Short mmCIF file of C-alpha atoms in Angstrom, two decimals:
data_model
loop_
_atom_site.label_atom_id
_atom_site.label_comp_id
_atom_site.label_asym_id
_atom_site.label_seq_id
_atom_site.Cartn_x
_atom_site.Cartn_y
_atom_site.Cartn_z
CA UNK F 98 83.61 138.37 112.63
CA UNK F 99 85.21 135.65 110.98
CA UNK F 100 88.63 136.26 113.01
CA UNK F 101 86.31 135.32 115.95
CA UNK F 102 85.55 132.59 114.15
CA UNK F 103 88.81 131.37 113.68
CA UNK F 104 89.95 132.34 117.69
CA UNK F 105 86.94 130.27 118.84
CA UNK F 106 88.06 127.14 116.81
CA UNK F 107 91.58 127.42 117.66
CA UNK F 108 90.33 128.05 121.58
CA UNK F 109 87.87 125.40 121.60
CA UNK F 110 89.80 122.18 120.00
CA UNK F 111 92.91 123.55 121.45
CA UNK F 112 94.66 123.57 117.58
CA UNK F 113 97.82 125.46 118.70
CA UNK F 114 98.48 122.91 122.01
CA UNK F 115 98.45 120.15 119.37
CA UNK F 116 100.70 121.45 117.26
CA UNK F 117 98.14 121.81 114.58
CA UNK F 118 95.91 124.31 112.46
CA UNK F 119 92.58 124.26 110.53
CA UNK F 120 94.74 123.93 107.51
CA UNK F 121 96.11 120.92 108.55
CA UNK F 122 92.56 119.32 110.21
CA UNK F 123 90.70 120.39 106.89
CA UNK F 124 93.34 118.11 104.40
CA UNK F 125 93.39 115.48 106.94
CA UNK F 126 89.55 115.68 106.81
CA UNK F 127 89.61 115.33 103.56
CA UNK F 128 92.01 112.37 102.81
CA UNK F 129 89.98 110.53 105.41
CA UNK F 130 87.23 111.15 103.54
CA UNK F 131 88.43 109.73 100.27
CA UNK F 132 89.62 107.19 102.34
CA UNK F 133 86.55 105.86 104.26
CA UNK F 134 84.24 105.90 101.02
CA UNK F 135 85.22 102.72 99.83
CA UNK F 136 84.98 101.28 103.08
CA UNK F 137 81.35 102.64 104.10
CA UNK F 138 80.18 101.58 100.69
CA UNK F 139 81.74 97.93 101.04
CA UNK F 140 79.89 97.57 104.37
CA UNK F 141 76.06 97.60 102.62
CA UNK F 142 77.56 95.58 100.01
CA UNK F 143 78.79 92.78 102.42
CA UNK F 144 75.04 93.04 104.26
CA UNK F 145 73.38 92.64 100.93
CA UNK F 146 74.83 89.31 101.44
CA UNK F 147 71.80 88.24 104.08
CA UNK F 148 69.63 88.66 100.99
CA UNK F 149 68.83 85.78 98.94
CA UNK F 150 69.01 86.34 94.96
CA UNK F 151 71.29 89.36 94.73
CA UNK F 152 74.34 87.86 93.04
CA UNK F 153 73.44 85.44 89.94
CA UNK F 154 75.35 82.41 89.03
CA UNK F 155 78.13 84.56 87.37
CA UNK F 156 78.85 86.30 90.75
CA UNK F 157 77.36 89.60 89.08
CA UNK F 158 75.32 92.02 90.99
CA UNK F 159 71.15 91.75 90.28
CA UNK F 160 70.29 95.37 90.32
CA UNK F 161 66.75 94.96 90.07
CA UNK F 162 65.76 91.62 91.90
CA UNK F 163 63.37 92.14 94.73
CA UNK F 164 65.11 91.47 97.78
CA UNK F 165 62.91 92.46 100.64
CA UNK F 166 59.42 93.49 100.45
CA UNK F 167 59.10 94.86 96.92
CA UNK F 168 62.47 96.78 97.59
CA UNK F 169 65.02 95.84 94.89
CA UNK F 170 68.32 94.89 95.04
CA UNK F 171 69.84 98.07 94.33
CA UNK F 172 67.23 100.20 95.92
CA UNK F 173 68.81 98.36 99.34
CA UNK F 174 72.18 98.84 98.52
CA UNK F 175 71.45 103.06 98.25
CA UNK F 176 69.26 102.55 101.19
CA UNK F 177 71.72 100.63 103.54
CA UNK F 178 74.46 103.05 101.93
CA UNK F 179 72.71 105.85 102.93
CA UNK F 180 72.46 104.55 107.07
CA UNK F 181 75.88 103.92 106.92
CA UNK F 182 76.65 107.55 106.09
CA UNK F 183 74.61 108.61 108.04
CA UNK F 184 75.80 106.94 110.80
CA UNK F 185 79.43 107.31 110.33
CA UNK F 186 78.78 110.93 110.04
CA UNK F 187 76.83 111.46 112.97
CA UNK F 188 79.47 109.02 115.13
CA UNK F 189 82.30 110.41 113.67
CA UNK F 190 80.74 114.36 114.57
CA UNK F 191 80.35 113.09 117.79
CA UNK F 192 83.81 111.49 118.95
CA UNK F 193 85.72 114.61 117.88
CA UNK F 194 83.54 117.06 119.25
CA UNK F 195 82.66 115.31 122.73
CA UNK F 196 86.24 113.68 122.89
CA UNK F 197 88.51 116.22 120.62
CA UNK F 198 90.44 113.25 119.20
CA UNK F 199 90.73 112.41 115.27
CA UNK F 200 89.10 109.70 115.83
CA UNK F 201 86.39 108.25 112.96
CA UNK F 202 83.66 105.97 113.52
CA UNK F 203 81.58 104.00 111.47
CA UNK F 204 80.02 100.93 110.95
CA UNK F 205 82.44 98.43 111.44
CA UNK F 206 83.66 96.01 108.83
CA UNK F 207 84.00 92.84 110.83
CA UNK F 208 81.22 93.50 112.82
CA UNK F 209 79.35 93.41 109.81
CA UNK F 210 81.29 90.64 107.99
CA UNK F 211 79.98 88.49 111.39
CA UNK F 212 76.95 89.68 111.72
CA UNK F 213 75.90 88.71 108.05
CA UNK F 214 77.80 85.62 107.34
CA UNK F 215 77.41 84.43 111.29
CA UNK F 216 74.96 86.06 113.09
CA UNK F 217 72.06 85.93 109.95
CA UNK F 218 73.21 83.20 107.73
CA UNK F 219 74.38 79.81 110.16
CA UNK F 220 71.98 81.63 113.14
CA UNK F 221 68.81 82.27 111.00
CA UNK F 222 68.50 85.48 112.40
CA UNK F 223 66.61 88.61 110.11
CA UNK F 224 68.20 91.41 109.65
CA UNK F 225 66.02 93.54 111.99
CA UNK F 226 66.17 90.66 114.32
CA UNK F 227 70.32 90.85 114.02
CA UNK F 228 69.34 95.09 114.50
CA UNK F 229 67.95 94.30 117.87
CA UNK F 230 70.94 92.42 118.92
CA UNK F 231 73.07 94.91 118.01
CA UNK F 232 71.07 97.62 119.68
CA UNK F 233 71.50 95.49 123.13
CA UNK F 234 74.98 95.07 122.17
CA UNK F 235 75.62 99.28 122.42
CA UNK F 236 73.53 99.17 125.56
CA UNK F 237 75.80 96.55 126.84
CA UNK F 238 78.91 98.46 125.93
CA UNK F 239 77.53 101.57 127.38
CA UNK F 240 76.97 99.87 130.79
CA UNK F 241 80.66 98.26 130.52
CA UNK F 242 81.95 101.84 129.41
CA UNK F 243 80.67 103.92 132.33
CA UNK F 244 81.37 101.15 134.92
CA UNK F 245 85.80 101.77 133.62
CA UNK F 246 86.32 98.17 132.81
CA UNK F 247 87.94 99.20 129.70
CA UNK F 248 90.34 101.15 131.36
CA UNK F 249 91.40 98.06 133.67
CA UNK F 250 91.68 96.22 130.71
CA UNK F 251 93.94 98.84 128.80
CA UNK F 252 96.10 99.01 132.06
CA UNK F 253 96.73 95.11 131.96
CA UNK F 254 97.55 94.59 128.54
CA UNK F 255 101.18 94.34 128.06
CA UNK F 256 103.31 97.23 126.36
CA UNK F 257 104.77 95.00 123.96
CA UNK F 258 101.23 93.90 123.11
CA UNK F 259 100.17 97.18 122.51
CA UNK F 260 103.22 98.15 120.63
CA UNK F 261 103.08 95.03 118.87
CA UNK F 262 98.83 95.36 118.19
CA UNK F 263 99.97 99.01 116.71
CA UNK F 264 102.60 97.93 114.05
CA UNK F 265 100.21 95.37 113.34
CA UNK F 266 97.54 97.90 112.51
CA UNK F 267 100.32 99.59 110.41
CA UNK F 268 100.71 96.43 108.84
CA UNK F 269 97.25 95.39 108.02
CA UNK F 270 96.57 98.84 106.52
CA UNK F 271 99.41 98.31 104.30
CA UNK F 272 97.99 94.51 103.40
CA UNK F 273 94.72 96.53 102.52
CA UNK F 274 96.09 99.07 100.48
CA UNK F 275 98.08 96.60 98.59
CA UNK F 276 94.79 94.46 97.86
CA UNK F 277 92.61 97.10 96.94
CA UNK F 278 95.55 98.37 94.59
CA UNK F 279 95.60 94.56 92.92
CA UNK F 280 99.25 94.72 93.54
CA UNK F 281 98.28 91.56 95.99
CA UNK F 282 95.52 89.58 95.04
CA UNK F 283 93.56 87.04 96.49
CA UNK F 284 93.73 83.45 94.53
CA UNK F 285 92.61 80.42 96.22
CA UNK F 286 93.86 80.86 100.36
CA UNK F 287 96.99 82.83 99.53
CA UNK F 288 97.91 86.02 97.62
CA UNK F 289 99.63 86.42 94.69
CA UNK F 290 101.97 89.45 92.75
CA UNK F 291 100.19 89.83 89.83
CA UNK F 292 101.92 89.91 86.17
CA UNK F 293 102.33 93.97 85.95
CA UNK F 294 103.43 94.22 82.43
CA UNK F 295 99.69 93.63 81.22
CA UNK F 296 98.78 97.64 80.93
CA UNK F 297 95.29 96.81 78.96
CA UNK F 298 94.54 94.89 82.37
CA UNK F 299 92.21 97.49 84.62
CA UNK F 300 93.78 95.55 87.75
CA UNK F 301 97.04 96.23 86.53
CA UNK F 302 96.54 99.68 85.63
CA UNK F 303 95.22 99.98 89.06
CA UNK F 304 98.58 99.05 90.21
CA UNK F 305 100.76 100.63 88.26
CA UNK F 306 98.97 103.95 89.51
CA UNK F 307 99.01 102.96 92.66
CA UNK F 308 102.87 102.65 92.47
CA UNK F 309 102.93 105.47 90.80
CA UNK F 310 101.21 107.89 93.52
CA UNK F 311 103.70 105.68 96.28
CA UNK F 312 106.51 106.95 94.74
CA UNK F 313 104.94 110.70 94.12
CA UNK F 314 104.23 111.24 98.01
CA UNK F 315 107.62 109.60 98.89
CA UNK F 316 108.86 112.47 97.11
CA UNK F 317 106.75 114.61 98.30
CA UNK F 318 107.36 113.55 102.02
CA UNK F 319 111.63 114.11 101.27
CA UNK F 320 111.01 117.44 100.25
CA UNK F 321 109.14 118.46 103.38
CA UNK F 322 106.12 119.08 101.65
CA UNK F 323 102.95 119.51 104.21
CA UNK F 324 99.78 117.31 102.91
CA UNK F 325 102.28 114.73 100.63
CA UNK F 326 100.15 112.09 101.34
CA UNK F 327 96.91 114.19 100.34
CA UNK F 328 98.22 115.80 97.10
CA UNK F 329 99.35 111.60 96.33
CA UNK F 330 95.76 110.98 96.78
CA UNK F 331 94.42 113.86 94.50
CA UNK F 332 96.99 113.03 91.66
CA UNK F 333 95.53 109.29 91.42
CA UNK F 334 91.98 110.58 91.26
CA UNK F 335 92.42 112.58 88.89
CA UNK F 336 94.94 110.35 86.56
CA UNK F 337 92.29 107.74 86.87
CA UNK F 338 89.47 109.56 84.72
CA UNK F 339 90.94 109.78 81.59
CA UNK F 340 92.33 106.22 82.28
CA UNK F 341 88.97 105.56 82.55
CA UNK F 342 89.44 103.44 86.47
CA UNK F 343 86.77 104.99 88.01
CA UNK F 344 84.30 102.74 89.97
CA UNK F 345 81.01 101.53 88.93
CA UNK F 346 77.84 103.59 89.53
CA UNK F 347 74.92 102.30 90.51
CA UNK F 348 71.90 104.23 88.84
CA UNK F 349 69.15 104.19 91.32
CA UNK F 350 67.31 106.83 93.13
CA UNK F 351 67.83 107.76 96.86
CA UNK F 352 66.33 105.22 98.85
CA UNK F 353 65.68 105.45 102.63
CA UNK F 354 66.44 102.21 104.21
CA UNK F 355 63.17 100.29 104.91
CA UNK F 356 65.09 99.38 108.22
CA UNK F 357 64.80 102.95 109.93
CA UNK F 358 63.52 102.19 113.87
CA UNK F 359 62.11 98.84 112.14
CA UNK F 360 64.55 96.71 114.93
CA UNK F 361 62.49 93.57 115.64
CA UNK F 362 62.62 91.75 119.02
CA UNK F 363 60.13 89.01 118.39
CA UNK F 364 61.64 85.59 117.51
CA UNK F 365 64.78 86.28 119.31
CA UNK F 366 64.06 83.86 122.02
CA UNK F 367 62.65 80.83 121.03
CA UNK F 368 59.97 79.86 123.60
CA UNK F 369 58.71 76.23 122.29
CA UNK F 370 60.38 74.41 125.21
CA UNK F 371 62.99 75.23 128.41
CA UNK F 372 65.52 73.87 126.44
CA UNK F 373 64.79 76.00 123.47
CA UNK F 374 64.70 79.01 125.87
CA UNK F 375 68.16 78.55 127.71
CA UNK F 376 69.63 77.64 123.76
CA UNK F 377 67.87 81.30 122.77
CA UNK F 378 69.58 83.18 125.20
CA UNK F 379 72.79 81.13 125.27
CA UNK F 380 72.96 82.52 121.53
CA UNK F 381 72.18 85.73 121.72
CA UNK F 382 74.32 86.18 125.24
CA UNK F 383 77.39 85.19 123.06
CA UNK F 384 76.54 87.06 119.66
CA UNK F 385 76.23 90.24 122.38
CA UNK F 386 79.46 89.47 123.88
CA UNK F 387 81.58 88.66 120.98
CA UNK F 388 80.41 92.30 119.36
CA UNK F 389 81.08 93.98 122.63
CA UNK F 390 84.51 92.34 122.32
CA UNK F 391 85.15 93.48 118.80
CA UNK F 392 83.86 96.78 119.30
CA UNK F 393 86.33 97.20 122.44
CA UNK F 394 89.40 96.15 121.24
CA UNK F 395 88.65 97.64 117.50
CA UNK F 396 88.38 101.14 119.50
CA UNK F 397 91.16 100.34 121.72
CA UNK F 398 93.12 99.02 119.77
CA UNK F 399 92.90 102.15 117.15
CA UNK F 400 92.97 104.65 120.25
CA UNK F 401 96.62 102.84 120.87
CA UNK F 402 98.23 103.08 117.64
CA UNK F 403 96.92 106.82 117.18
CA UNK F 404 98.63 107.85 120.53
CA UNK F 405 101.94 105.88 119.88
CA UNK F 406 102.52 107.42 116.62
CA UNK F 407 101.69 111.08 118.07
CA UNK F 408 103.00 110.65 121.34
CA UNK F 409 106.94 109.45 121.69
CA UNK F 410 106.98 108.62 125.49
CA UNK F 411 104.89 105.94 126.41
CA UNK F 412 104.38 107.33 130.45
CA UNK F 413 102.58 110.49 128.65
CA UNK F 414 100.79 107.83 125.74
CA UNK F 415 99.43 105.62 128.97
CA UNK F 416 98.57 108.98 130.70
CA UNK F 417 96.69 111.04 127.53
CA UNK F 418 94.94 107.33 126.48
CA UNK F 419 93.97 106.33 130.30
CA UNK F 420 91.98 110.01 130.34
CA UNK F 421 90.54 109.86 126.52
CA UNK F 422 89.50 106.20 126.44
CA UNK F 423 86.30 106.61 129.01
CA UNK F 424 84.56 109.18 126.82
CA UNK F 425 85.63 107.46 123.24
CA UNK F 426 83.74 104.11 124.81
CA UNK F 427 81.23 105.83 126.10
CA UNK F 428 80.39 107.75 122.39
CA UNK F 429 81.10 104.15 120.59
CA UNK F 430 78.76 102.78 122.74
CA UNK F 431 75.63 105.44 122.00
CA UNK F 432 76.62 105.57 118.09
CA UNK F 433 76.25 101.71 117.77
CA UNK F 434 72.45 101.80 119.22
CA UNK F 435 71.80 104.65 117.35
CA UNK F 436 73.14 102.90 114.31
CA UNK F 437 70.87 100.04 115.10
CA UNK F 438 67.67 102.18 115.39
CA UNK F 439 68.72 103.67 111.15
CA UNK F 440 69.72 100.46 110.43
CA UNK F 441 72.59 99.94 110.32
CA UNK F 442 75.32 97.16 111.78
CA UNK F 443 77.70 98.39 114.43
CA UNK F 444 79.26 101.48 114.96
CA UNK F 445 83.34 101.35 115.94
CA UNK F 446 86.32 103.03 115.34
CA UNK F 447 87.75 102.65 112.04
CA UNK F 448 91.20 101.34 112.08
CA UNK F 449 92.37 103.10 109.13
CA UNK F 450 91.71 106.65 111.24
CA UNK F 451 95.69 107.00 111.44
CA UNK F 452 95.89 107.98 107.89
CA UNK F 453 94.45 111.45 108.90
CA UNK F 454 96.87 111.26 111.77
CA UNK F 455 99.52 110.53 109.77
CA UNK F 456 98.75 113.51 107.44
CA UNK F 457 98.37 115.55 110.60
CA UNK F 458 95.32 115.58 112.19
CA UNK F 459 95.35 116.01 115.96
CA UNK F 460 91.99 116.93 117.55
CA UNK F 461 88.54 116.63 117.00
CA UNK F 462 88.15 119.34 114.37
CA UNK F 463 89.00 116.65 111.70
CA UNK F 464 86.94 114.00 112.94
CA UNK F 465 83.59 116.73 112.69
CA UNK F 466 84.82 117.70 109.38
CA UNK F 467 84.60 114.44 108.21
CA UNK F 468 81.39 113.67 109.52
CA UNK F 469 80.17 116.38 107.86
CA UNK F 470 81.08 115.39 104.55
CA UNK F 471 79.94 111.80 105.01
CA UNK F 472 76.30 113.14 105.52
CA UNK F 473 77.01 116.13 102.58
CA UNK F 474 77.43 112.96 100.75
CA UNK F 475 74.16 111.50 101.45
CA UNK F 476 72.48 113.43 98.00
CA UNK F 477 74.74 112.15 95.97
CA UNK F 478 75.30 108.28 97.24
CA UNK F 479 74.97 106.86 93.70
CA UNK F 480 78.58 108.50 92.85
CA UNK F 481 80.31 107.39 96.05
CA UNK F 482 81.56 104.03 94.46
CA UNK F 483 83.28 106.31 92.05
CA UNK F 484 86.03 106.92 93.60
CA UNK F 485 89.38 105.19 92.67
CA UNK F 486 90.89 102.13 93.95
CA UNK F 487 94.28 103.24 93.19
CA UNK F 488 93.80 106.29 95.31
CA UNK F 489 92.37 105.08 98.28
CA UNK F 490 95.03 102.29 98.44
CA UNK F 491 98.14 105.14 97.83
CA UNK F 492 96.74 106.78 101.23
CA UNK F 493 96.72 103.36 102.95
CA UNK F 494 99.60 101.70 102.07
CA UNK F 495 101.85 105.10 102.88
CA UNK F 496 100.10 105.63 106.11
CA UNK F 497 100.77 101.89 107.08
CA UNK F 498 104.27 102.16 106.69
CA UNK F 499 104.64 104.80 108.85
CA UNK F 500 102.27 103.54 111.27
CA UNK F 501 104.74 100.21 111.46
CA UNK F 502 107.29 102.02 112.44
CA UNK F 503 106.50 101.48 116.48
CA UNK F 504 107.54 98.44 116.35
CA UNK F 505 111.07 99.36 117.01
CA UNK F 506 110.19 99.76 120.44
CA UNK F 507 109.38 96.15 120.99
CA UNK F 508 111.40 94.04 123.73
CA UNK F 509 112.68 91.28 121.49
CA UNK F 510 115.31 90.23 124.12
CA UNK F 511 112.61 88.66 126.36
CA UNK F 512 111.44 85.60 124.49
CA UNK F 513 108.07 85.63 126.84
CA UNK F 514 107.85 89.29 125.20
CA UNK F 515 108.55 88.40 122.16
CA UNK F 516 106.91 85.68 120.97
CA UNK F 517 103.69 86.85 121.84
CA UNK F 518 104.44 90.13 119.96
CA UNK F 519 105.35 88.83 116.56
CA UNK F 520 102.43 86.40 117.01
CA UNK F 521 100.09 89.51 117.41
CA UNK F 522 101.44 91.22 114.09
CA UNK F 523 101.65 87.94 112.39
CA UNK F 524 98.47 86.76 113.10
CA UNK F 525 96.48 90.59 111.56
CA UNK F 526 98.35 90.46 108.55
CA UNK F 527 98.22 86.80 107.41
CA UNK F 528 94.54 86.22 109.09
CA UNK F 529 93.39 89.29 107.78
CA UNK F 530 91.89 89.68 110.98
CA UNK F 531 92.83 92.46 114.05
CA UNK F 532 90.60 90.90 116.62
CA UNK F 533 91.88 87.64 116.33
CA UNK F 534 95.89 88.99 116.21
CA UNK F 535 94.87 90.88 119.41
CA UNK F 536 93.22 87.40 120.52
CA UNK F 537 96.23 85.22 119.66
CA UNK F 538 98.87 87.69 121.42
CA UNK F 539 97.29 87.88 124.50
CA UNK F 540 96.76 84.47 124.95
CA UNK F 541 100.18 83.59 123.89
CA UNK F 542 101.69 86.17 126.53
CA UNK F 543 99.27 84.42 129.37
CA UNK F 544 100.88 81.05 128.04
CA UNK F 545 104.27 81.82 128.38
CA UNK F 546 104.61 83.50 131.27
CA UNK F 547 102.37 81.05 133.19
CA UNK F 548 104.91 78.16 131.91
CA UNK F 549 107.73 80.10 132.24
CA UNK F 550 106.95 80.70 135.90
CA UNK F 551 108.44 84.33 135.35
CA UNK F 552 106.19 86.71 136.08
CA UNK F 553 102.64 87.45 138.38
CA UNK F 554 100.38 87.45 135.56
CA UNK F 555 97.39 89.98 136.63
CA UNK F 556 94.02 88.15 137.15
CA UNK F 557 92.07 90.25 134.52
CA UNK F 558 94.71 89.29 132.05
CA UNK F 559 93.83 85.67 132.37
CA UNK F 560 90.16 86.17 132.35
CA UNK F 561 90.74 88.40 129.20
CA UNK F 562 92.29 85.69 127.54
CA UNK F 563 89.66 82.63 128.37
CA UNK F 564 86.80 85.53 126.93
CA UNK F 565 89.34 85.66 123.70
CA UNK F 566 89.11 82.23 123.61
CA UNK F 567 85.59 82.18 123.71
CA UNK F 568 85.46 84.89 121.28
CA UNK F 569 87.72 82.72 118.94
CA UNK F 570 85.56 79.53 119.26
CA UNK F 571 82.26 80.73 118.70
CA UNK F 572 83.00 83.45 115.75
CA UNK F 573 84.20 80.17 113.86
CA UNK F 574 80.88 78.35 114.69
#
């Protein structure tokens, strides 16, 4: 019976064509996991930013202030922790076992960083009201998904652009890892190494650990050891205990989120004049497109770098990605409405998905294995901020450097290539931003080649880059 088992999973994800095993999906399953926990528990945490009263004068955390109809401040943070589980787990369930890619989704970080900071804060919007938008947002996607724009835009988008948008990635991740880790911190607009020698320091002790489990899985990875990165990851966790660097806990009961199927339409469109009316939709038409935009290019882009690092040729990259892509819209597009409906921000593909690549995974056995454990998880959502910095930031920082390593395949002999390129990678890592590297680097290629006089530049390419624009303008409104 369980030899069937076994056959039927090998037969239906196709383990052996990839090169892989359920061995291999299961650890890569499970470093994403550890992975992704800080990040689905910073999302709530950045929302809880829309609420008024959280964080007192100190910048401390109000546990109990009431923050939206006699629900307290950390009854929300469970709740909204809880949706984005959920929904993570349910997107990321979906992807690999409707597209068999490694692929996790969640809700996204940006999305949610613009949502709360532009979309509810300088807009006025509610949350529910923001809910709605989002909700039209997926249904917008969806339309754009079936319809195989996205694959006309993959098509147009220079290979040194998408080689260049995938180092980036590696880079960024590495940038994360190395600011979760302390190792870089953020003072004033710029970071800063921080003074190591300090050991009574928890940030420092957070980086020292973290360079400690660096140099373990480099090890590790030298002596051909399957799951280095994984085993890095484990070592940090549990060196962190008795160090005592686990994160804080949060003692509150489960809490469901007093924003399930509560999305709110009224108010969206204010109807006090024509003027008000045309301003109403104006708003919400460009809040819709500049999350359809970030949800695209977020997937896109992540689809990219996860082919280029497990696929050497680019013909067969262009070919596996052009014949993925469709579906992994298409499933981004349904999770983000569903997300909406729990409440819950939007649902994309999570950058840092290439650490479970680089650890192995090829199909979508580790993607449902993930999303299993993010909703296993659900119970016990109190502990999840437990987890280590130090160990989530080893996994990143490793899996970023090898990640980078596509960048060797960059044309740096053509300046109109070139430029563009470096701008791309410059502009994630020092903005802290992939949308707006992807932005910059495709309207730097359109630039130079249209001054340059050098080469046809495709009509969809140009048009890309005056909605980038937009993009740009109106996300720093």
């Amino acid at each position: 019976m369980l030899k069937k088992i076994i056959d039927s999973i090998y037969k239906t994800f196709k383990l052996k064509e990839s090169g892989t095993s359920i061995k291999t999906e299961f650890i890569a399953a499970i470093t994403n996991y550890f992975t992704f926990l800080y990040l689905i528990t910073l999302i709530p945490e950045v929302i809880m930013d829309i609420f008024p009263g959280v964080i007192d004068k100190d910048g401390k955390f109000i546990n109990d202030a009431i923050v939206y109809n006699n629900v307290s401040a950390g009854q929300m943070l469970i709740s909204l922790t809880i949706s984005a589980l959920i929904a993570a787990g349910i997107a990321s369930i979906a992807v690999g076992a409707l597209t068999n890619t490694p692929l996790i989704q969640g809700p996204s970080l940006t999305i949610a960083t613009f949502i709360s900071y532009t979309v509810c804060r300088n807009f006025g919007y509610s949350y529910s009201q923001a809910l709605a938008i989002v909700f039209i947002s997926g249904v917008v996607f969806f339309l754009l998904a079936i319809t195989g724009l996205e694959k006309r835009l993959h098509r147009v988008i220079p290979n040194n652009i998408k080689y260049a948008v995938t180092g980036g990635i590696g880079m960024y991740i590495v940038l994360q890892g190395l600011i979760k880790s302390y190792i870089f911190e953020k003072r004033g607009n710029g970071f800063l190494f921080i003074n190591l020698l300090n050991f009574n320091n928890t940030h420092n002790k957070t980086a020292m650990l973290t360079i400690c489990g660096i140099i373990l899985i480099i090890i590790l990875i030298n002596k051909h050891i399957h799951g280095a990165i994984f085993i890095g990851k484990l070592v940090c966790i549990l060196a962190a205990i008795p160090l005592g660097m686990t994160g804080n806990i949060y003692v509150n009961k489960v809490f469901i989120s007093p924003f399930v199927f509560s999305i709110n339409m009224n108010g969206l469109i204010d109807s006090t004049s024509v003027k008000s009316i045309v301003v109403s939709l104006f708003n919400i038409g460009m809040i819709v497109f500049v999350i359809c935009i970030m949800d695209i290019f977020e997937t896109i882009s992540t689809t990219i770098a996860m082919k280029n690092f497990i696929w050497l040729k680019p013909k067969e990259c262009e070919n596996v990605i052009d014949k993925e892509m469709p579906k992994i819209l298409e499933v981004d597009s349904a999770t983000t409405s569903l997300g909406a409906l729990i409440g819950m921000t939007t649902v994309s593909t999570y950058v840092e998905s290439n650490t479970g690549v680089v650890e192995g995974a090829r199909t979508g056995l580790t993607a449902i294995i993930t999303g299993l454990l993010f909703i296993i998880t659900v119970p016990f959502t109190t502990f999840t901020t437990a987890v280590p910095s130090a160990a989530t930031a080893t996994t990143l920082i490793m899996a970023g450097v090898m990640i980078t390593g596509i960048l060797k395949q960059i044309n740096f002999e053509d300046v109109s290539e070139a430029l563009p390129a470096v701008l791309t990678v410059l502009s994630m890592v020092v903005l802290n931003k992939i949308i707006v590297g992807i932005a910059i680097g495709i309207i730097s290629y359109v630039l130079c080649n249209i001054f340059l006089f050098r080469k046809k530049i495709d009509i969809y390419l140009v048009v890309m880059s005056l909605f980038m624009l937009i993009m740009l303008i109106f996300t720093a409104i």
